Amino acid sequence: MACGNPSGTKRTVAPYGTWTSPLTAARATSGALRLDQIQLDGDAVYWLEGRASEGGRNVIVRRGPDGTMTDVTPPAFNVRSRVHEYGGAAYTVHAGTIYFSNFADQRLYRQTGGGAPEALTPAGYFYADCRIDPAHRRLLCVREDHTHGDAEPINTITAISIPAPGASASAPRASADKKAPAFQTVLVSGADFYSDPIVNPAGTAMAWLQWRHPNMPWDGTELWTAAIKADGSLAARAHVAGGADESIFQPEWSPDGMLYFVSDRTGWWNLYRQRGANTEPMHPMSAEFGKPQWGLSMVTYAFITATRIAATYVEDGRWKLALIETEPRKFEPIELALQPTESIRADTRAIYFVGGSATQPEMIARVNLGAMEAEALRMSGEKIAPEWIAVPEALTFRVTPDRGPEPHMGEPPAPREVHAFYYAPTNPNFAAPAGEKPPMLVLTHGGPTGATSDVLDPEVQFWTSRGFAVLDVNYSGSTGYGRGYRDRLKGQWGVVDVEDAVGGAQAMVAQGKADPARLVIRGGSAGGYTTLAALTFHTTFNAGASYYGISDIEVLARDTHKFESRYLDSLIGPYPAAKDLYIQRSPIHFTDRLSCPLILFQGLEDKVVPPNQSAMMAEAVRQKGLPVAYVTFAGEQHGFRKAENIIRALEAELYFYGQVFRFAIADQIEPVTIDNPYR
């Protein structure tokens, strides 16, 4: 990107929101890659690239020892699993052979060298989180059985025998029950969900995580182990850690056969080791070495050797890297320019991770041991010249809980601290008229159990370079600040998250960082629900944008996928016993309270938040006579993946704000149909 105003010449004075920017919607999104799931195999490094320019297709990329990068996945395949609906851990690699889940049919495939993929499994089953058990020549996978019609799928840990080289893999022999091929053996069953089936280096023991409704994995999981018999079956099982109120994350066997895992038993996700009958903390601290397991096989630490661990952790909202020596015990923070946000791997020569910074987009990074400097192997998008980047300010503001319509007895509710990142309008060629305050977007992340970070996001810079301020809120319930902060949302979804978004906007107005007449709230999925609830039950915001947001949480409780089917039990209350509460917190029932414009975006194949959610809300706003736009995308599911749709949504949102706030945007954008437009 060309540098703006390099000579320091006088800036053009123009109202916020009207500034021209070279960071177009196409530049912000079309070339961007989603980078994830690094795998090491000998001297080769593999990773997964999600490409918006290819309709959101996920491609396995191999980087050889000479630095040559090659697409491994043929064009007809998309490496993506739907286990637990959100998938993750869609491939594994061993000795040059790749095993992956294909999105279209959810069958498991084997690909050797540059050959064509061979189907290993029949239709009707979904697979993810596969690990090699070389001693028994098999894959250990989390499997979902979808062969029972509309009934809830059955989750198990299943062993899949690997056909010998040259043997047919495409036509497995049917088993006697006609429901699963004979070469698949269910090893563990009975729980609602499983993850992380891992075998120790000797091939003599397996560990795994499991949990049951109504828990989500960040509420409570159980870590189990079992000895593996010579025939591959499991001996007696042992419960190692975890339970209904303790979340276990990422079990791993060390190279010398010790079992490590992350637990939040102290209120923080910290790293532990099982030594005999004893569980030892590796380095207790008020920081998070774990994260919410929305996808399978999420990792935050990796073994360099049996006694040396590369660990990532989040502290005060930012991810960091450290080396942990186990014998003797030592914790050594590593100063890097990057935050190691995802998918850490390591060998005796280097550490690999997906990471970025406030001024650098996410990348596949390598840190050579010794030099301890990060090197980019693959960038997720183009670099942005520093003068165009709004560098965020990490801040904490205080929110006083809403007393509700009736005064409470006793002491007033105590204020709580809430964390966020503030981005100021930034453009080297423009300045605002004296005294003008910027319009501000308040961003509410999805989940709602999740978090935002301050790693460079071109979409945020799209707004700030045009003269918008942005407040990205880690509302109560977000991860990265300990279990106490995370548990604030229990029973309070639609209350504390909304109060925090409203409180953040009010705090920025009080500090002179935002125009109180041009406050916008914006979010997707659960963040879309927070957006709609804030617009319905509060009057702070002047406009909103909901991306596949939830307007009727009672409908969501009755119609969603298995993984989240009991999520709302903890966020609101068990349904239908708490039906009245579901109605009270559903924006669709209180559209009479709406008083500002709204734009909604929806994928028509969304199975997580069905399209009728957005359609109902759009119609309700339309009937009230407020400006409303409803933009749909055929073929899109939960979260937009196609470049042309991401671009259109971003441009349509900008156009909408220009219309409702009556300022002339500089971009040439195809108009959006707005019902009940302001005249």
Short mmCIF file of N, CA and C in Angstrom, two decimals, residues 112-206:
data_model
loop_
_atom_site.label_atom_id
_atom_site.label_comp_id
_atom_site.label_asym_id
_atom_site.label_seq_id
_atom_site.Cartn_x
_atom_site.Cartn_y
_atom_site.Cartn_z
N THR A 112 -1.53 -39.70 -0.34
CA THR A 112 -0.11 -39.98 -0.22
C THR A 112 0.66 -39.28 -1.32
N GLY A 113 1.70 -38.53 -0.93
CA GLY A 113 2.49 -37.81 -1.91
C GLY A 113 1.62 -36.88 -2.73
N GLY A 114 1.83 -36.87 -4.03
CA GLY A 114 1.01 -36.03 -4.90
C GLY A 114 -0.15 -36.78 -5.51
N GLY A 115 -0.48 -37.95 -4.96
CA GLY A 115 -1.56 -38.76 -5.51
C GLY A 115 -2.93 -38.21 -5.22
N ALA A 116 -3.92 -38.82 -5.84
CA ALA A 116 -5.31 -38.42 -5.63
C ALA A 116 -5.80 -38.95 -4.29
N PRO A 117 -6.66 -38.20 -3.61
CA PRO A 117 -7.22 -38.67 -2.33
C PRO A 117 -8.10 -39.91 -2.53
N GLU A 118 -8.02 -40.84 -1.57
CA GLU A 118 -8.84 -42.05 -1.56
C GLU A 118 -9.78 -41.98 -0.36
N ALA A 119 -11.05 -42.29 -0.58
CA ALA A 119 -12.01 -42.31 0.51
C ALA A 119 -11.76 -43.50 1.41
N LEU A 120 -11.65 -43.26 2.71
CA LEU A 120 -11.45 -44.34 3.69
C LEU A 120 -12.75 -44.77 4.35
N THR A 121 -13.73 -43.87 4.41
CA THR A 121 -14.92 -44.12 5.21
C THR A 121 -16.18 -43.90 4.38
N PRO A 122 -17.30 -44.48 4.80
CA PRO A 122 -18.56 -44.30 4.08
C PRO A 122 -19.25 -43.00 4.46
N ALA A 123 -20.30 -42.67 3.73
CA ALA A 123 -21.10 -41.50 4.06
C ALA A 123 -21.92 -41.77 5.32
N GLY A 124 -22.37 -40.70 5.95
CA GLY A 124 -23.21 -40.82 7.13
C GLY A 124 -22.49 -40.62 8.44
N TYR A 125 -21.15 -40.53 8.39
CA TYR A 125 -20.33 -40.32 9.58
C TYR A 125 -19.44 -39.11 9.36
N PHE A 126 -19.27 -38.30 10.42
CA PHE A 126 -18.37 -37.16 10.38
C PHE A 126 -17.15 -37.50 11.24
N TYR A 127 -15.97 -37.01 10.81
CA TYR A 127 -14.73 -37.33 11.50
C TYR A 127 -13.90 -36.07 11.75
N ALA A 128 -13.20 -36.06 12.87
CA ALA A 128 -12.28 -34.96 13.17
C ALA A 128 -11.32 -35.40 14.26
N ASP A 129 -10.30 -34.56 14.50
CA ASP A 129 -9.37 -34.78 15.61
C ASP A 129 -8.71 -36.15 15.52
N CYS A 130 -8.34 -36.57 14.30
CA CYS A 130 -7.73 -37.89 14.10
C CYS A 130 -6.25 -37.87 14.49
N ARG A 131 -5.82 -38.90 15.19
CA ARG A 131 -4.42 -39.05 15.60
C ARG A 131 -3.94 -40.43 15.17
N ILE A 132 -2.69 -40.50 14.82
CA ILE A 132 -2.10 -41.77 14.40
C ILE A 132 -1.73 -42.63 15.61
N ASP A 133 -2.10 -43.89 15.53
CA ASP A 133 -1.65 -44.91 16.49
C ASP A 133 -0.78 -45.88 15.69
N PRO A 134 0.51 -45.56 15.50
CA PRO A 134 1.34 -46.36 14.59
C PRO A 134 1.52 -47.80 15.03
N ALA A 135 1.51 -48.05 16.34
CA ALA A 135 1.72 -49.41 16.82
C ALA A 135 0.62 -50.35 16.37
N HIS A 136 -0.57 -49.81 16.15
CA HIS A 136 -1.71 -50.64 15.74
C HIS A 136 -2.20 -50.28 14.34
N ARG A 137 -1.41 -49.51 13.63
CA ARG A 137 -1.71 -49.11 12.25
C ARG A 137 -3.17 -48.65 12.10
N ARG A 138 -3.48 -47.57 12.80
CA ARG A 138 -4.85 -47.07 12.77
C ARG A 138 -4.89 -45.60 13.12
N LEU A 139 -6.03 -45.01 12.82
CA LEU A 139 -6.34 -43.65 13.23
C LEU A 139 -7.30 -43.70 14.41
N LEU A 140 -7.08 -42.83 15.38
CA LEU A 140 -8.05 -42.65 16.46
C LEU A 140 -8.75 -41.32 16.19
N CYS A 141 -10.06 -41.36 16.03
CA CYS A 141 -10.82 -40.17 15.60
C CYS A 141 -12.01 -39.92 16.51
N VAL A 142 -12.42 -38.67 16.60
CA VAL A 142 -13.73 -38.34 17.13
C VAL A 142 -14.71 -38.52 15.97
N ARG A 143 -15.70 -39.36 16.18
CA ARG A 143 -16.66 -39.66 15.11
C ARG A 143 -18.07 -39.29 15.55
N GLU A 144 -18.82 -38.69 14.63
CA GLU A 144 -20.24 -38.43 14.83
C GLU A 144 -21.03 -39.30 13.87
N ASP A 145 -21.95 -40.05 14.42
CA ASP A 145 -22.80 -40.95 13.64
C ASP A 145 -24.09 -40.21 13.29
N HIS A 146 -24.26 -39.92 12.00
CA HIS A 146 -25.45 -39.22 11.52
C HIS A 146 -26.36 -40.15 10.72
N THR A 147 -26.31 -41.44 11.02
CA THR A 147 -27.09 -42.41 10.25
C THR A 147 -28.45 -42.69 10.88
N HIS A 148 -28.86 -41.91 11.87
CA HIS A 148 -30.10 -42.19 12.58
C HIS A 148 -31.18 -41.16 12.27
N GLY A 149 -31.19 -40.64 11.05
CA GLY A 149 -32.21 -39.69 10.66
C GLY A 149 -32.09 -38.38 11.39
N ASP A 150 -33.20 -37.91 11.93
CA ASP A 150 -33.23 -36.61 12.61
C ASP A 150 -32.82 -36.70 14.07
N ALA A 151 -32.50 -37.89 14.55
CA ALA A 151 -32.09 -38.02 15.95
C ALA A 151 -30.74 -37.34 16.16
N GLU A 152 -30.47 -36.99 17.41
CA GLU A 152 -29.20 -36.35 17.74
C GLU A 152 -28.05 -37.27 17.37
N PRO A 153 -27.00 -36.78 16.70
CA PRO A 153 -25.88 -37.66 16.32
C PRO A 153 -25.21 -38.25 17.56
N ILE A 154 -24.61 -39.42 17.36
CA ILE A 154 -23.94 -40.14 18.44
C ILE A 154 -22.44 -39.93 18.29
N ASN A 155 -21.81 -39.43 19.34
CA ASN A 155 -20.38 -39.16 19.32
C ASN A 155 -19.62 -40.29 20.01
N THR A 156 -18.51 -40.68 19.42
CA THR A 156 -17.66 -41.71 20.00
C THR A 156 -16.20 -41.41 19.65
N ILE A 157 -15.31 -42.13 20.31
CA ILE A 157 -13.92 -42.21 19.84
C ILE A 157 -13.80 -43.55 19.13
N THR A 158 -13.41 -43.49 17.88
CA THR A 158 -13.43 -44.66 17.01
C THR A 158 -12.05 -44.89 16.42
N ALA A 159 -11.64 -46.14 16.36
CA ALA A 159 -10.40 -46.52 15.70
C ALA A 159 -10.70 -46.94 14.27
N ILE A 160 -9.93 -46.43 13.33
CA ILE A 160 -10.10 -46.74 11.92
C ILE A 160 -8.82 -47.39 11.42
N SER A 161 -8.92 -48.64 11.03
CA SER A 161 -7.75 -49.35 10.52
C SER A 161 -7.29 -48.72 9.21
N ILE A 162 -5.99 -48.57 9.06
CA ILE A 162 -5.44 -47.97 7.85
C ILE A 162 -5.09 -49.08 6.88
N PRO A 163 -5.69 -49.09 5.68
CA PRO A 163 -5.36 -50.14 4.71
C PRO A 163 -3.88 -50.09 4.36
N ALA A 164 -3.31 -51.23 4.07
CA ALA A 164 -1.91 -51.30 3.67
C ALA A 164 -1.71 -50.57 2.36
N PRO A 165 -0.51 -50.05 2.11
CA PRO A 165 -0.25 -49.37 0.84
C PRO A 165 -0.62 -50.26 -0.34
N GLY A 166 -1.36 -49.70 -1.28
CA GLY A 166 -1.77 -50.45 -2.46
C GLY A 166 -3.09 -51.17 -2.29
N ALA A 167 -3.56 -51.34 -1.03
CA ALA A 167 -4.85 -51.99 -0.81
C ALA A 167 -5.97 -51.02 -1.10
N SER A 168 -7.13 -51.53 -1.46
CA SER A 168 -8.27 -50.67 -1.77
C SER A 168 -8.75 -49.98 -0.50
N ALA A 169 -8.92 -48.67 -0.60
CA ALA A 169 -9.44 -47.91 0.55
C ALA A 169 -10.82 -47.38 0.27
N SER A 170 -11.31 -47.53 -0.95
CA SER A 170 -12.56 -46.87 -1.34
C SER A 170 -13.79 -47.73 -1.15
N ALA A 171 -13.63 -49.04 -0.92
CA ALA A 171 -14.80 -49.90 -0.80
C ALA A 171 -14.66 -50.82 0.40
N PRO A 172 -14.74 -50.25 1.62
CA PRO A 172 -14.55 -51.08 2.81
C PRO A 172 -15.65 -52.12 2.96
N ARG A 173 -15.26 -53.27 3.51
CA ARG A 173 -16.22 -54.35 3.73
C ARG A 173 -17.25 -53.94 4.78
N ALA A 174 -18.50 -54.23 4.54
CA ALA A 174 -19.57 -53.85 5.47
C ALA A 174 -19.55 -54.76 6.68
N SER A 175 -19.92 -54.22 7.81
CA SER A 175 -20.00 -55.01 9.03
C SER A 175 -21.35 -55.70 9.11
N ALA A 176 -21.49 -56.58 10.09
CA ALA A 176 -22.72 -57.36 10.21
C ALA A 176 -23.94 -56.50 10.47
N ASP A 177 -23.77 -55.37 11.22
CA ASP A 177 -24.94 -54.55 11.53
C ASP A 177 -25.31 -53.59 10.41
N LYS A 178 -24.56 -53.59 9.32
CA LYS A 178 -24.85 -52.80 8.12
C LYS A 178 -24.77 -51.30 8.37
N LYS A 179 -24.35 -50.87 9.54
CA LYS A 179 -24.34 -49.44 9.85
C LYS A 179 -22.95 -48.84 9.80
N ALA A 180 -21.92 -49.62 10.00
CA ALA A 180 -20.56 -49.10 9.98
C ALA A 180 -19.64 -50.15 9.37
N PRO A 181 -18.61 -49.72 8.68
CA PRO A 181 -17.69 -50.69 8.09
C PRO A 181 -16.94 -51.47 9.16
N ALA A 182 -16.52 -52.67 8.81
CA ALA A 182 -15.91 -53.56 9.80
C ALA A 182 -14.60 -53.04 10.33
N PHE A 183 -13.92 -52.20 9.56
CA PHE A 183 -12.60 -51.75 10.00
C PHE A 183 -12.70 -50.57 10.96
N GLN A 184 -13.91 -50.16 11.34
CA GLN A 184 -14.08 -49.12 12.35
C GLN A 184 -14.49 -49.78 13.67
N THR A 185 -13.77 -49.43 14.72
CA THR A 185 -14.05 -50.01 16.03
C THR A 185 -14.28 -48.89 17.03
N VAL A 186 -15.43 -48.88 17.66
CA VAL A 186 -15.72 -47.88 18.69
C VAL A 186 -14.95 -48.25 19.95
N LEU A 187 -14.10 -47.34 20.40
CA LEU A 187 -13.29 -47.58 21.60
C LEU A 187 -13.92 -46.98 22.85
N VAL A 188 -14.51 -45.78 22.71
CA VAL A 188 -15.08 -45.09 23.86
C VAL A 188 -16.44 -44.53 23.45
N SER A 189 -17.44 -44.75 24.27
CA SER A 189 -18.77 -44.23 23.99
C SER A 189 -19.48 -43.94 25.30
N GLY A 190 -20.64 -43.33 25.20
CA GLY A 190 -21.45 -43.08 26.39
C GLY A 190 -21.56 -41.63 26.79
N ALA A 191 -20.53 -40.82 26.54
CA ALA A 191 -20.60 -39.39 26.83
C ALA A 191 -21.21 -38.67 25.63
N ASP A 192 -21.57 -37.42 25.81
CA ASP A 192 -22.17 -36.66 24.71
C ASP A 192 -21.12 -36.15 23.73
N PHE A 193 -19.90 -35.83 24.24
CA PHE A 193 -18.87 -35.24 23.40
C PHE A 193 -17.49 -35.77 23.78
N TYR A 194 -16.61 -35.78 22.78
CA TYR A 194 -15.23 -36.22 22.98
C TYR A 194 -14.28 -35.30 22.22
N SER A 195 -13.03 -35.30 22.68
CA SER A 195 -11.97 -34.62 21.95
C SER A 195 -10.63 -35.18 22.37
N ASP A 196 -9.60 -34.87 21.61
CA ASP A 196 -8.20 -35.15 21.95
C ASP A 196 -7.89 -36.61 22.26
N PRO A 197 -8.25 -37.55 21.39
CA PRO A 197 -7.80 -38.94 21.63
C PRO A 197 -6.32 -39.06 21.28
N ILE A 198 -5.48 -39.25 22.27
CA ILE A 198 -4.03 -39.24 22.03
C ILE A 198 -3.40 -40.50 22.61
N VAL A 199 -2.40 -41.01 21.92
CA VAL A 199 -1.70 -42.23 22.32
C VAL A 199 -0.31 -41.86 22.82
N ASN A 200 0.14 -42.52 23.89
CA ASN A 200 1.47 -42.22 24.41
C ASN A 200 2.55 -42.72 23.45
N PRO A 201 3.77 -42.25 23.59
CA PRO A 201 4.82 -42.62 22.62
C PRO A 201 5.06 -44.12 22.51
N ALA A 202 4.82 -44.87 23.58
CA ALA A 202 5.05 -46.32 23.55
C ALA A 202 3.89 -47.07 22.90
N GLY A 203 2.77 -46.37 22.65
CA GLY A 203 1.60 -47.03 22.08
C GLY A 203 0.86 -47.92 23.04
N THR A 204 1.05 -47.68 24.35
CA THR A 204 0.47 -48.56 25.36
C THR A 204 -0.67 -47.93 26.15
N ALA A 205 -0.95 -46.65 25.92
CA ALA A 205 -2.01 -45.97 26.67
C ALA A 205 -2.63 -44.87 25.82
N MET A 206 -3.89 -44.61 26.07
CA MET A 206 -4.61 -43.54 25.38
C MET A 206 -5.22 -42.61 26.42
#
